[in-house]
XYZ file of C-alpha atoms in Angstrom:
163
model
C 140.093 92.656 55.620
C 137.154 94.674 55.695
C 133.503 92.945 55.173
C 131.943 94.193 52.037
C 128.708 95.644 52.039
C 126.722 92.751 51.334
C 128.208 90.947 54.142
C 127.394 93.596 56.979
C 123.703 93.746 55.260
C 123.533 90.285 55.711
C 124.501 90.422 59.033
C 122.381 92.853 59.956
C 119.046 91.508 58.357
C 119.415 88.073 58.906
C 118.947 86.642 62.538
C 120.570 83.199 63.493
C 119.615 81.118 66.158
C 122.580 78.798 66.987
C 121.055 76.668 69.254
C 117.988 75.677 67.164
C 119.583 76.563 63.867
C 116.619 78.476 62.621
C 117.075 81.722 60.581
C 114.731 85.091 60.833
C 114.796 88.318 58.906
C 113.395 91.415 60.445
C 110.655 92.968 58.622
C 111.844 96.616 57.884
C 107.984 97.824 57.195
C 104.437 97.140 57.007
C 102.106 96.376 59.968
C 104.211 93.971 61.345
C 107.274 95.989 61.422
C 110.095 94.871 63.395
C 108.752 91.381 63.731
C 111.197 88.317 62.908
C 109.800 86.100 60.153
C 111.337 82.920 59.420
C 113.610 83.033 56.448
C 114.863 80.605 53.973
C 113.406 77.349 52.315
C 114.608 73.594 51.082
C 115.791 73.565 47.732
C 115.948 70.484 45.405
C 119.075 69.122 46.788
C 117.628 68.909 50.161
C 119.717 71.746 51.845
C 117.952 74.545 53.126
C 119.060 78.135 51.717
C 118.445 81.513 52.001
C 117.874 84.180 49.375
C 119.198 87.732 50.188
C 119.648 90.530 47.792
C 119.281 88.090 44.657
C 121.388 85.561 45.872
C 120.867 82.162 46.876
C 123.406 80.798 49.633
C 123.172 77.674 51.862
C 122.181 78.414 55.213
C 124.661 76.545 57.070
C 127.290 78.730 55.341
C 125.246 81.756 56.271
C 125.079 80.368 59.925
C 128.578 80.054 60.014
C 129.341 83.467 58.941
C 127.181 84.924 61.263
C 128.174 82.991 64.244
C 131.904 83.328 63.533
C 132.261 86.592 61.524
C 133.597 85.002 58.601
C 132.797 82.953 55.622
C 134.031 79.168 55.789
C 136.888 78.669 53.626
C 135.736 75.400 52.238
C 133.546 72.713 53.076
C 131.039 72.765 55.836
C 129.727 69.176 57.269
C 126.869 68.362 58.629
C 128.044 65.884 61.807
C 124.919 64.179 62.176
C 124.390 64.038 58.701
C 121.418 65.869 58.665
C 121.352 68.773 55.619
C 118.514 70.673 57.515
C 120.201 70.511 60.724
C 121.901 73.901 61.170
C 122.957 74.085 64.684
C 126.254 75.883 64.882
C 127.200 72.506 67.240
C 126.429 69.921 64.181
C 128.447 72.333 61.703
C 132.273 71.762 61.224
C 134.755 72.536 58.512
C 135.764 69.111 56.435
C 137.734 68.104 53.674
C 136.577 66.736 50.699
C 137.414 63.493 51.730
C 136.217 63.703 55.230
C 132.719 65.359 53.918
C 132.122 62.176 51.634
C 133.602 59.948 54.660
C 130.495 61.235 56.703
C 127.962 60.631 53.834
C 125.281 57.862 54.243
C 125.179 54.810 52.562
C 122.868 54.514 49.356
C 119.837 52.470 49.526
C 119.760 49.411 51.981
C 123.326 48.534 51.184
C 125.907 48.070 54.025
C 128.520 50.717 53.853
C 132.011 49.569 51.990
C 131.159 46.124 50.967
C 130.169 44.931 47.403
C 129.048 41.582 46.350
C 131.520 39.920 43.946
C 128.890 37.343 42.220
C 131.739 35.290 40.319
C 133.102 34.342 43.296
C 130.381 34.388 45.766
C 132.037 36.880 48.365
C 131.650 39.991 49.444
C 134.620 42.548 49.056
C 135.245 45.514 51.437
C 137.278 48.571 50.501
C 137.240 52.091 51.650
C 138.240 55.089 49.499
C 140.653 57.813 51.199
C 142.244 60.656 49.234
C 141.478 59.307 45.793
C 143.227 55.970 46.919
C 141.202 52.782 47.215
C 142.215 50.898 50.078
C 141.308 46.940 49.557
C 140.346 45.114 52.509
C 139.493 41.620 51.824
C 137.164 39.330 50.845
C 134.250 37.986 53.440
C 131.570 35.319 53.521
C 129.139 37.871 54.697
C 128.083 41.391 54.009
C 128.081 42.121 57.516
C 131.872 40.982 57.809
C 132.777 42.989 54.875
C 131.209 45.908 56.731
C 132.862 45.414 59.982
C 136.167 45.868 58.220
C 135.103 48.643 56.434
C 133.954 50.578 59.714
C 137.504 49.490 61.382
C 139.407 51.152 58.300
C 137.220 54.216 58.433
C 137.331 55.101 61.708
C 141.697 54.823 61.648
C 141.172 57.000 58.486
C 138.535 59.247 59.139
C 138.353 59.388 62.742
C 135.177 61.562 63.876
C 133.934 61.968 60.161
C 133.708 58.170 59.962
C 129.902 57.283 59.223
C 129.006 53.535 59.643
C 126.049 53.316 58.058
C-alpha cells in the first residue's frame, strides 16, 4: 500500500529521535530557517500530541509511524506506564487487555484487592479478556495483592504491572 500525501509530508516535516522520544519540526521559512524546533504539547488526558495539517495525533503513534514506516494497527502501550515517554524502546503493540493490565493502580490501593466489609476480608481478583477470575479471600490487603500479582504475571506476562 502506497503512503498517502499526508503520510509523506508528516515523515518529511517531523523529526523523531527514537533514543530520547523527542519530536521536532524543521522551520521552512523565517530567520531560523532549517533549524529544528520542538513539536507537540501535552493534552488534557496527559498524552503528548502533535498537531500537523489540522490533525492532532498522539505522539506515540507518530513515533511508531516514523520509526517503522507504517501506522500501528492497534493500541500502542507505554511499557513503563509513562504516557510522556515516547522512546521507541518503551513502545509496544498491545491488545486492549494487555494495555489495561499495564495500567497503574488508582489511588493508594494495592492492585487486584478489594476490602469486603461485611466479612472483614480482602478479596483478590483479576480480569482478563472480559472474564473476572476470582482468586480468593485473604486476611490482609498485601496477601490479596500477592495473589493478584501471581495470577496477572501468568495471564499477562510482561504486560503485568504490580502497582
